Amino acid sequence: MFGTILEDAVTGVKGAVAAILMGFDGIPVDTFQVANSEEDIETIGMEFSVLLKEVKKAAEALETGLATEMSVQTDAMSIVLRIISDEYFLAIAIRNNGNLGKARYLLRIAAPKINEALTE
Amino acid sequence: MFGTILEDAVTGVKGAVAAILMGFDGIPVDTFQVANSEEDIETIGMEFSVLLKEVKKAAEALETGLATEMSVQTDAMSIVLRIISDEYFLAIAIRNNGNLGKARYLLRIAAPKINEALTE
């Protein structure tokens, strides 16, 4: 179930190589990775889970509304992280020729579906 | 000089309300804010300067290339942060009906101009 949603997100975005559904405790629920990709999406997810928690706190401190998403660009790749609930988030890794806007869109659409499945 | 670049970025993006050029030490160099906006861009910049430093470290740890940009979405607004150098970054605050893609583009264009002016 989750694997299909992650696969749809990755295959639907030009340049996307991997996606993960992870708890804020850094424990992965499910992942999808394209063949021949070297990106370690579990380590990426774990590293950014800590930062995403800090972003949630910063948004609360600044009273700018609840944080929903964070994205990071580097020389080589983009990572989009979408908060699903207090416990879970989605992350997708995209090589830098990829379509960041579509990744954001697909994660936004996927988040409520996954949240529903998680709480069933 | 910096004020004009910040003003051009804010007025060029639908929904943008404020921009700041800030040191990673949290000390502002220059700001531009539209009239009647309540967002406290200095506090936003200070809060996210800490996170942006963590993002730089995470990108190094993950060997995903140098971090160049971070963006955060909340229920009410988007914040785009663009790294200029080891010492400085730009941030722009956009209300959520605004054009995030154009903000990212304008900060990417502004960053080398500001870096040049800072190092003159």
PDB file of C-alpha atoms in Angstrom:
ATOM      1  CA  MET A   1       0.000   0.000   0.000  1.00  0.00           C
ATOM      2  CA  PHE A   2       2.573   2.605   1.103  1.00  0.00           C
ATOM      3  CA  GLY A   3       5.097   1.162  -1.335  1.00  0.00           C
ATOM      4  CA  THR A   4       2.745   1.827  -4.265  1.00  0.00           C
ATOM      5  CA  ILE A   5       2.188   5.458  -3.208  1.00  0.00           C
ATOM      6  CA  LEU A   6       5.958   5.973  -2.845  1.00  0.00           C
ATOM      7  CA  GLU A   7       6.618   4.286  -6.190  1.00  0.00           C
ATOM      8  CA  ASP A   8       3.974   6.456  -7.896  1.00  0.00           C
ATOM      9  CA  ALA A   9       5.598   9.598  -6.454  1.00  0.00           C
ATOM     10  CA  VAL A  10       9.108   8.590  -7.571  1.00  0.00           C
ATOM     11  CA  THR A  11       8.159   7.400 -11.041  1.00  0.00           C
ATOM     12  CA  GLY A  12       5.917  10.462 -11.526  1.00  0.00           C
ATOM     13  CA  VAL A  13       8.735  12.985 -11.011  1.00  0.00           C
ATOM     14  CA  LYS A  14      11.551  13.565 -13.492  1.00  0.00           C
ATOM     15  CA  GLY A  15      14.867  13.029 -11.702  1.00  0.00           C
ATOM     16  CA  ALA A  16      13.379  11.446  -8.559  1.00  0.00           C
ATOM     17  CA  VAL A  17      15.388   8.470  -7.317  1.00  0.00           C
ATOM     18  CA  ALA A  18      13.945   7.440  -3.948  1.00  0.00           C
ATOM     19  CA  ALA A  19      11.158   8.107  -1.464  1.00  0.00           C
ATOM     20  CA  ILE A  20      10.558   7.109   2.134  1.00  0.00           C
ATOM     21  CA  LEU A  21       7.762   7.080   4.671  1.00  0.00           C
ATOM     22  CA  MET A  22       9.382   7.521   8.070  1.00  0.00           C
ATOM     23  CA  GLY A  23       8.505   8.180  11.689  1.00  0.00           C
ATOM     24  CA  PHE A  24       9.862  11.286  13.391  1.00  0.00           C
ATOM     25  CA  ASP A  25      11.800   8.836  15.540  1.00  0.00           C
ATOM     26  CA  GLY A  26      13.870   8.030  12.411  1.00  0.00           C
ATOM     27  CA  ILE A  27      12.403   4.559  11.918  1.00  0.00           C
ATOM     28  CA  PRO A  28      11.404   3.854   8.290  1.00  0.00           C
ATOM     29  CA  VAL A  29       7.943   2.451   7.524  1.00  0.00           C
ATOM     30  CA  ASP A  30       8.425   1.895   3.788  1.00  0.00           C
ATOM     31  CA  THR A  31      10.748   2.988   0.978  1.00  0.00           C
ATOM     32  CA  PHE A  32      10.927   2.927  -2.794  1.00  0.00           C
ATOM     33  CA  GLN A  33      14.155   3.342  -4.736  1.00  0.00           C
ATOM     34  CA  VAL A  34      14.790   3.265  -8.488  1.00  0.00           C
ATOM     35  CA  ALA A  35      17.219   0.642  -9.774  1.00  0.00           C
ATOM     36  CA  ASN A  36      20.875   1.755 -10.026  1.00  0.00           C
ATOM     37  CA  SER A  37      20.413   4.700  -7.634  1.00  0.00           C
ATOM     38  CA  GLU A  38      23.065   5.098  -4.966  1.00  0.00           C
ATOM     39  CA  GLU A  39      21.287   7.592  -2.716  1.00  0.00           C
ATOM     40  CA  ASP A  40      20.799   6.239   0.809  1.00  0.00           C
ATOM     41  CA  ILE A  41      17.245   7.450   1.427  1.00  0.00           C
ATOM     42  CA  GLU A  42      17.090   5.953   4.936  1.00  0.00           C
ATOM     43  CA  THR A  43      20.122   7.923   6.073  1.00  0.00           C
ATOM     44  CA  ILE A  44      18.842  11.053   4.315  1.00  0.00           C
ATOM     45  CA  GLY A  45      15.468  10.613   6.052  1.00  0.00           C
ATOM     46  CA  MET A  46      17.061  10.077   9.461  1.00  0.00           C
ATOM     47  CA  GLU A  47      19.333  13.100   9.108  1.00  0.00           C
ATOM     48  CA  PHE A  48      16.490  15.391   8.033  1.00  0.00           C
ATOM     49  CA  SER A  49      13.926  14.019  10.511  1.00  0.00           C
ATOM     50  CA  VAL A  50      15.806  15.903  13.220  1.00  0.00           C
ATOM     51  CA  LEU A  51      15.806  19.127  11.191  1.00  0.00           C
ATOM     52  CA  LEU A  52      12.145  18.752  10.284  1.00  0.00           C
ATOM     53  CA  LYS A  53      11.291  18.549  13.984  1.00  0.00           C
ATOM     54  CA  GLU A  54      13.253  21.776  14.525  1.00  0.00           C
ATOM     55  CA  VAL A  55      11.364  23.419  11.646  1.00  0.00           C
ATOM     56  CA  LYS A  56       8.052  22.450  13.290  1.00  0.00           C
ATOM     57  CA  LYS A  57       9.222  24.054  16.539  1.00  0.00           C
ATOM     58  CA  ALA A  58      10.473  27.189  14.745  1.00  0.00           C
ATOM     59  CA  ALA A  59       7.121  27.656  12.971  1.00  0.00           C
ATOM     60  CA  GLU A  60       5.334  27.351  16.315  1.00  0.00           C
ATOM     61  CA  ALA A  61       7.728  29.798  17.979  1.00  0.00           C
ATOM     62  CA  LEU A  62       7.287  32.291  15.128  1.00  0.00           C
ATOM     63  CA  GLU A  63       3.487  31.812  15.112  1.00  0.00           C
ATOM     64  CA  THR A  64       3.557  31.440  11.323  1.00  0.00           C
ATOM     65  CA  GLY A  65       1.095  28.516  11.290  1.00  0.00           C
ATOM     66  CA  LEU A  66       1.811  24.793  11.370  1.00  0.00           C
ATOM     67  CA  ALA A  67       4.773  23.616   9.290  1.00  0.00           C
ATOM     68  CA  THR A  68       3.719  21.397   6.401  1.00  0.00           C
ATOM     69  CA  GLU A  69       6.817  21.029   4.216  1.00  0.00           C
ATOM     70  CA  MET A  70      10.521  21.625   3.996  1.00  0.00           C
ATOM     71  CA  SER A  71      12.805  21.348   1.002  1.00  0.00           C
ATOM     72  CA  VAL A  72      16.565  21.497   0.694  1.00  0.00           C
ATOM     73  CA  GLN A  73      18.679  22.015  -2.403  1.00  0.00           C
ATOM     74  CA  THR A  74      22.324  21.120  -2.740  1.00  0.00           C
ATOM     75  CA  ASP A  75      24.724  21.201  -5.695  1.00  0.00           C
ATOM     76  CA  ALA A  76      23.750  17.639  -6.549  1.00  0.00           C
ATOM     77  CA  MET A  77      20.199  17.020  -5.377  1.00  0.00           C
ATOM     78  CA  SER A  78      16.934  18.244  -3.913  1.00  0.00           C
ATOM     79  CA  ILE A  79      15.098  16.711  -0.981  1.00  0.00           C
ATOM     80  CA  VAL A  80      11.437  17.447  -0.304  1.00  0.00           C
ATOM     81  CA  LEU A  81      10.003  16.506   3.107  1.00  0.00           C
ATOM     82  CA  ARG A  82       6.250  16.571   3.741  1.00  0.00           C
ATOM     83  CA  ILE A  83       4.821  16.330   7.249  1.00  0.00           C
ATOM     84  CA  ILE A  84       1.970  13.806   7.407  1.00  0.00           C
ATOM     85  CA  SER A  85       1.149  13.971  11.108  1.00  0.00           C
ATOM     86  CA  ASP A  86       2.858  14.496  14.464  1.00  0.00           C
ATOM     87  CA  GLU A  87       4.404  11.046  14.001  1.00  0.00           C
ATOM     88  CA  TYR A  88       5.194  10.602  10.310  1.00  0.00           C
ATOM     89  CA  PHE A  89       6.659  12.342   7.289  1.00  0.00           C
ATOM     90  CA  LEU A  90       7.421  11.623   3.641  1.00  0.00           C
ATOM     91  CA  ALA A  91      10.708  12.410   1.915  1.00  0.00           C
ATOM     92  CA  ILE A  92      11.689  12.248  -1.737  1.00  0.00           C
ATOM     93  CA  ALA A  93      15.177  12.654  -3.211  1.00  0.00           C
ATOM     94  CA  ILE A  94      15.550  14.199  -6.668  1.00  0.00           C
ATOM     95  CA  ARG A  95      18.650  14.667  -8.763  1.00  0.00           C
ATOM     96  CA  ASN A  96      19.098  18.309  -9.596  1.00  0.00           C
ATOM     97  CA  ASN A  97      17.870  18.157 -13.154  1.00  0.00           C
ATOM     98  CA  GLY A  98      14.566  16.964 -11.684  1.00  0.00           C
ATOM     99  CA  ASN A  99      11.149  18.525 -11.238  1.00  0.00           C
ATOM    100  CA  LEU A 100      10.939  19.895  -7.687  1.00  0.00           C
ATOM    101  CA  GLY A 101       7.512  21.473  -8.213  1.00  0.00           C
ATOM    102  CA  LYS A 102       5.931  18.195  -9.261  1.00  0.00           C
ATOM    103  CA  ALA A 103       7.531  16.381  -6.320  1.00  0.00           C
ATOM    104  CA  ARG A 104       6.023  18.940  -3.925  1.00  0.00           C
ATOM    105  CA  TYR A 105       2.638  18.520  -5.589  1.00  0.00           C
ATOM    106  CA  LEU A 106       2.685  14.711  -5.497  1.00  0.00           C
ATOM    107  CA  LEU A 107       3.744  14.584  -1.835  1.00  0.00           C
ATOM    108  CA  ARG A 108       1.005  17.064  -0.931  1.00  0.00           C
ATOM    109  CA  ILE A 109      -1.540  14.775  -2.623  1.00  0.00           C
ATOM    110  CA  ALA A 110      -0.057  11.603  -1.119  1.00  0.00           C
ATOM    111  CA  ALA A 111       0.110  12.877   2.492  1.00  0.00           C
ATOM    112  CA  PRO A 112      -3.618  12.650   3.393  1.00  0.00           C
ATOM    113  CA  LYS A 113      -3.943   9.221   1.681  1.00  0.00           C
ATOM    114  CA  ILE A 114      -1.044   7.879   3.725  1.00  0.00           C
ATOM    115  CA  ASN A 115      -2.326   9.475   6.919  1.00  0.00           C
ATOM    116  CA  GLU A 116      -5.689   7.792   6.377  1.00  0.00           C
ATOM    117  CA  ALA A 117      -4.059   4.403   5.813  1.00  0.00           C
ATOM    118  CA  LEU A 118      -1.804   4.863   8.870  1.00  0.00           C
ATOM    119  CA  THR A 119      -4.712   5.606  11.187  1.00  0.00           C
ATOM    120  CA  GLU A 120      -7.062   2.878   9.918  1.00  0.00           C
TER     121      GLU A 120
ATOM    122  CA  MET B   1      22.632  48.678  -2.884  1.00  0.00           C
ATOM    123  CA  PHE B   2      21.461  45.605  -0.916  1.00  0.00           C
ATOM    124  CA  GLY B   3      18.157  47.323  -0.164  1.00  0.00           C
ATOM    125  CA  THR B   4      17.413  47.698  -3.876  1.00  0.00           C
ATOM    126  CA  ILE B   5      18.129  44.018  -4.558  1.00  0.00           C
ATOM    127  CA  LEU B   6      15.892  42.991  -1.646  1.00  0.00           C
ATOM    128  CA  GLU B   7      13.159  45.382  -2.767  1.00  0.00           C
ATOM    129  CA  ASP B   8      13.335  44.042  -6.348  1.00  0.00           C
ATOM    130  CA  ALA B   9      12.978  40.475  -5.031  1.00  0.00           C
ATOM    131  CA  VAL B  10       9.983  41.314  -2.827  1.00  0.00           C
ATOM    132  CA  THR B  11       8.134  43.446  -5.363  1.00  0.00           C
ATOM    133  CA  GLY B  12       8.872  40.890  -8.118  1.00  0.00           C
ATOM    134  CA  VAL B  13       7.116  38.001  -6.325  1.00  0.00           C
ATOM    135  CA  LYS B  14       3.358  37.747  -5.872  1.00  0.00           C
ATOM    136  CA  GLY B  15       2.602  37.422  -2.149  1.00  0.00           C
ATOM    137  CA  ALA B  16       6.118  38.310  -0.938  1.00  0.00           C
ATOM    138  CA  VAL B  17       6.102  40.632   2.077  1.00  0.00           C
ATOM    139  CA  ALA B  18       9.691  40.920   3.312  1.00  0.00           C
ATOM    140  CA  ALA B  19      13.290  39.983   2.564  1.00  0.00           C
ATOM    141  CA  ILE B  20      16.494  40.100   4.573  1.00  0.00           C
ATOM    142  CA  LEU B  21      20.219  39.801   4.031  1.00  0.00           C
ATOM    143  CA  MET B  22      21.655  38.327   7.212  1.00  0.00           C
ATOM    144  CA  GLY B  23      24.859  36.881   8.593  1.00  0.00           C
ATOM    145  CA  PHE B  24      24.875  33.298   9.856  1.00  0.00           C
ATOM    146  CA  ASP B  25      25.533  34.892  13.251  1.00  0.00           C
ATOM    147  CA  GLY B  26      21.928  36.201  13.094  1.00  0.00           C
ATOM    148  CA  ILE B  27      22.946  39.836  12.573  1.00  0.00           C
ATOM    149  CA  PRO B  28      20.947  41.556   9.792  1.00  0.00           C
ATOM    150  CA  VAL B  29      22.785  43.501   7.074  1.00  0.00           C
ATOM    151  CA  ASP B  30      19.744  44.926   5.298  1.00  0.00           C
ATOM    152  CA  THR B  31      15.999  44.335   5.048  1.00  0.00           C
ATOM    153  CA  PHE B  32      13.064  45.329   2.894  1.00  0.00           C
ATOM    154  CA  GLN B  33       9.453  45.042   4.027  1.00  0.00           C
ATOM    155  CA  VAL B  34       6.240  45.992   2.238  1.00  0.00           C
ATOM    156  CA  ALA B  35       4.010  48.558   3.942  1.00  0.00           C
ATOM    157  CA  ASN B  36       1.329  47.131   6.255  1.00  0.00           C
ATOM    158  CA  SER B  37       3.064  43.750   6.610  1.00  0.00           C
ATOM    159  CA  GLU B  38       3.279  42.358  10.125  1.00  0.00           C
ATOM    160  CA  GLU B  39       5.826  39.602   9.530  1.00  0.00           C
ATOM    161  CA  ASP B  40       8.942  40.060  11.655  1.00  0.00           C
ATOM    162  CA  ILE B  41      11.574  39.162   9.074  1.00  0.00           C
ATOM    163  CA  GLU B  42      14.487  39.727  11.469  1.00  0.00           C
ATOM    164  CA  THR B  43      13.122  37.191  13.953  1.00  0.00           C
ATOM    165  CA  ILE B  44      12.266  34.777  11.121  1.00  0.00           C
ATOM    166  CA  GLY B  45      15.822  35.159   9.760  1.00  0.00           C
ATOM    167  CA  MET B  46      17.402  34.616  13.172  1.00  0.00           C
ATOM    168  CA  GLU B  47      15.296  31.537  13.898  1.00  0.00           C
ATOM    169  CA  PHE B  48      16.069  29.941  10.519  1.00  0.00           C
ATOM    170  CA  SER B  49      19.761  30.931  10.446  1.00  0.00           C
ATOM    171  CA  VAL B  50      20.341  28.215  13.051  1.00  0.00           C
ATOM    172  CA  LEU B  51      18.442  25.636  10.981  1.00  0.00           C
ATOM    173  CA  LEU B  52      20.186  26.658   7.781  1.00  0.00           C
ATOM    174  CA  LYS B  53      23.552  26.004   9.457  1.00  0.00           C
ATOM    175  CA  GLU B  54      22.283  22.541  10.434  1.00  0.00           C
ATOM    176  CA  VAL B  55      21.159  21.921   6.843  1.00  0.00           C
ATOM    177  CA  LYS B  56      24.660  22.817   5.604  1.00  0.00           C
ATOM    178  CA  LYS B  57      26.147  20.329   8.072  1.00  0.00           C
ATOM    179  CA  ALA B  58      23.618  17.623   7.116  1.00  0.00           C
ATOM    180  CA  ALA B  59      24.409  18.024   3.399  1.00  0.00           C
ATOM    181  CA  GLU B  60      28.126  17.678   4.182  1.00  0.00           C
ATOM    182  CA  ALA B  61      27.526  14.613   6.371  1.00  0.00           C
ATOM    183  CA  LEU B  62      25.385  12.992   3.659  1.00  0.00           C
ATOM    184  CA  GLU B  63      27.898  13.925   0.926  1.00  0.00           C
ATOM    185  CA  THR B  64      25.058  15.232  -1.244  1.00  0.00           C
ATOM    186  CA  GLY B  65      26.989  18.334  -2.357  1.00  0.00           C
ATOM    187  CA  LEU B  66      27.017  21.801  -0.838  1.00  0.00           C
ATOM    188  CA  ALA B  67      23.658  23.107   0.413  1.00  0.00           C
ATOM    189  CA  THR B  68      22.434  26.107  -1.577  1.00  0.00           C
ATOM    190  CA  GLU B  69      18.844  26.638  -0.493  1.00  0.00           C
ATOM    191  CA  MET B  70      16.172  25.692   1.997  1.00  0.00           C
ATOM    192  CA  SER B  71      12.480  26.450   1.954  1.00  0.00           C
ATOM    193  CA  VAL B  72       9.787  25.932   4.544  1.00  0.00           C
ATOM    194  CA  GLN B  73       6.035  25.981   4.107  1.00  0.00           C
ATOM    195  CA  THR B  74       3.517  26.490   6.869  1.00  0.00           C
ATOM    196  CA  ASP B  75      -0.273  26.888   6.832  1.00  0.00           C
ATOM    197  CA  ALA B  76       0.145  30.635   6.487  1.00  0.00           C
ATOM    198  CA  MET B  77       3.398  31.357   4.701  1.00  0.00           C
ATOM    199  CA  SER B  78       6.488  30.187   2.839  1.00  0.00           C
ATOM    200  CA  ILE B  79      10.064  31.131   3.634  1.00  0.00           C
ATOM    201  CA  VAL B  80      12.874  30.678   1.113  1.00  0.00           C
ATOM    202  CA  LEU B  81      16.465  30.881   2.356  1.00  0.00           C
ATOM    203  CA  ARG B  82      19.363  31.105  -0.080  1.00  0.00           C
ATOM    204  CA  ILE B  83      22.964  30.613   1.045  1.00  0.00           C
ATOM    205  CA  ILE B  84      25.251  33.328  -0.355  1.00  0.00           C
ATOM    206  CA  SER B  85      28.530  32.328   1.253  1.00  0.00           C
ATOM    207  CA  ASP B  86      29.856  30.773   4.445  1.00  0.00           C
ATOM    208  CA  GLU B  87      28.930  34.020   6.205  1.00  0.00           C
ATOM    209  CA  TYR B  88      25.693  35.292   4.661  1.00  0.00           C
ATOM    210  CA  PHE B  89      22.272  34.218   3.464  1.00  0.00           C
ATOM    211  CA  LEU B  90      19.123  35.748   1.982  1.00  0.00           C
ATOM    212  CA  ALA B  91      15.597  35.050   3.203  1.00  0.00           C
ATOM    213  CA  ILE B  92      12.243  36.013   1.755  1.00  0.00           C
ATOM    214  CA  ALA B  93       8.821  35.589   3.370  1.00  0.00           C
ATOM    215  CA  ILE B  94       5.801  34.938   1.140  1.00  0.00           C
ATOM    216  CA  ARG B  95       2.157  34.652   2.070  1.00  0.00           C
ATOM    217  CA  ASN B  96       0.807  31.312   0.977  1.00  0.00           C
ATOM    218  CA  ASN B  97      -1.038  32.513  -2.081  1.00  0.00           C
ATOM    219  CA  GLY B  98       2.350  33.671  -3.362  1.00  0.00           C
ATOM    220  CA  ASN B  99       4.721  32.463  -6.046  1.00  0.00           C
ATOM    221  CA  LEU B 100       7.360  30.266  -4.394  1.00  0.00           C
ATOM    222  CA  GLY B 101       9.007  29.288  -7.682  1.00  0.00           C
ATOM    223  CA  LYS B 102       9.638  32.881  -8.677  1.00  0.00           C
ATOM    224  CA  ALA B 103      11.017  33.693  -5.219  1.00  0.00           C
ATOM    225  CA  ARG B 104      13.485  30.812  -5.534  1.00  0.00           C
ATOM    226  CA  TYR B 105      14.499  32.032  -8.992  1.00  0.00           C
ATOM    227  CA  LEU B 106      14.990  35.664  -7.937  1.00  0.00           C
ATOM    228  CA  LEU B 107      17.066  34.723  -4.874  1.00  0.00           C
ATOM    229  CA  ARG B 108      19.236  32.439  -7.007  1.00  0.00           C
ATOM    230  CA  ILE B 109      19.892  35.368  -9.376  1.00  0.00           C
ATOM    231  CA  ALA B 110      20.435  37.854  -6.519  1.00  0.00           C
ATOM    232  CA  ALA B 111      22.870  35.688  -4.524  1.00  0.00           C
ATOM    233  CA  PRO B 112      26.006  36.119  -6.720  1.00  0.00           C
ATOM    234  CA  LYS B 113      25.329  39.862  -7.130  1.00  0.00           C
ATOM    235  CA  ILE B 114      25.145  40.312  -3.374  1.00  0.00           C
ATOM    236  CA  ASN B 115      28.181  38.111  -2.790  1.00  0.00           C
ATOM    237  CA  GLU B 116      30.168  40.259  -5.218  1.00  0.00           C
ATOM    238  CA  ALA B 117      29.083  43.460  -3.473  1.00  0.00           C
ATOM    239  CA  LEU B 118      29.848  41.980  -0.032  1.00  0.00           C
ATOM    240  CA  THR B 119      33.384  41.023  -0.989  1.00  0.00           C
ATOM    241  CA  GLU B 120      34.283  44.248  -2.828  1.00  0.00           C
TER     242      GLU B 120
END
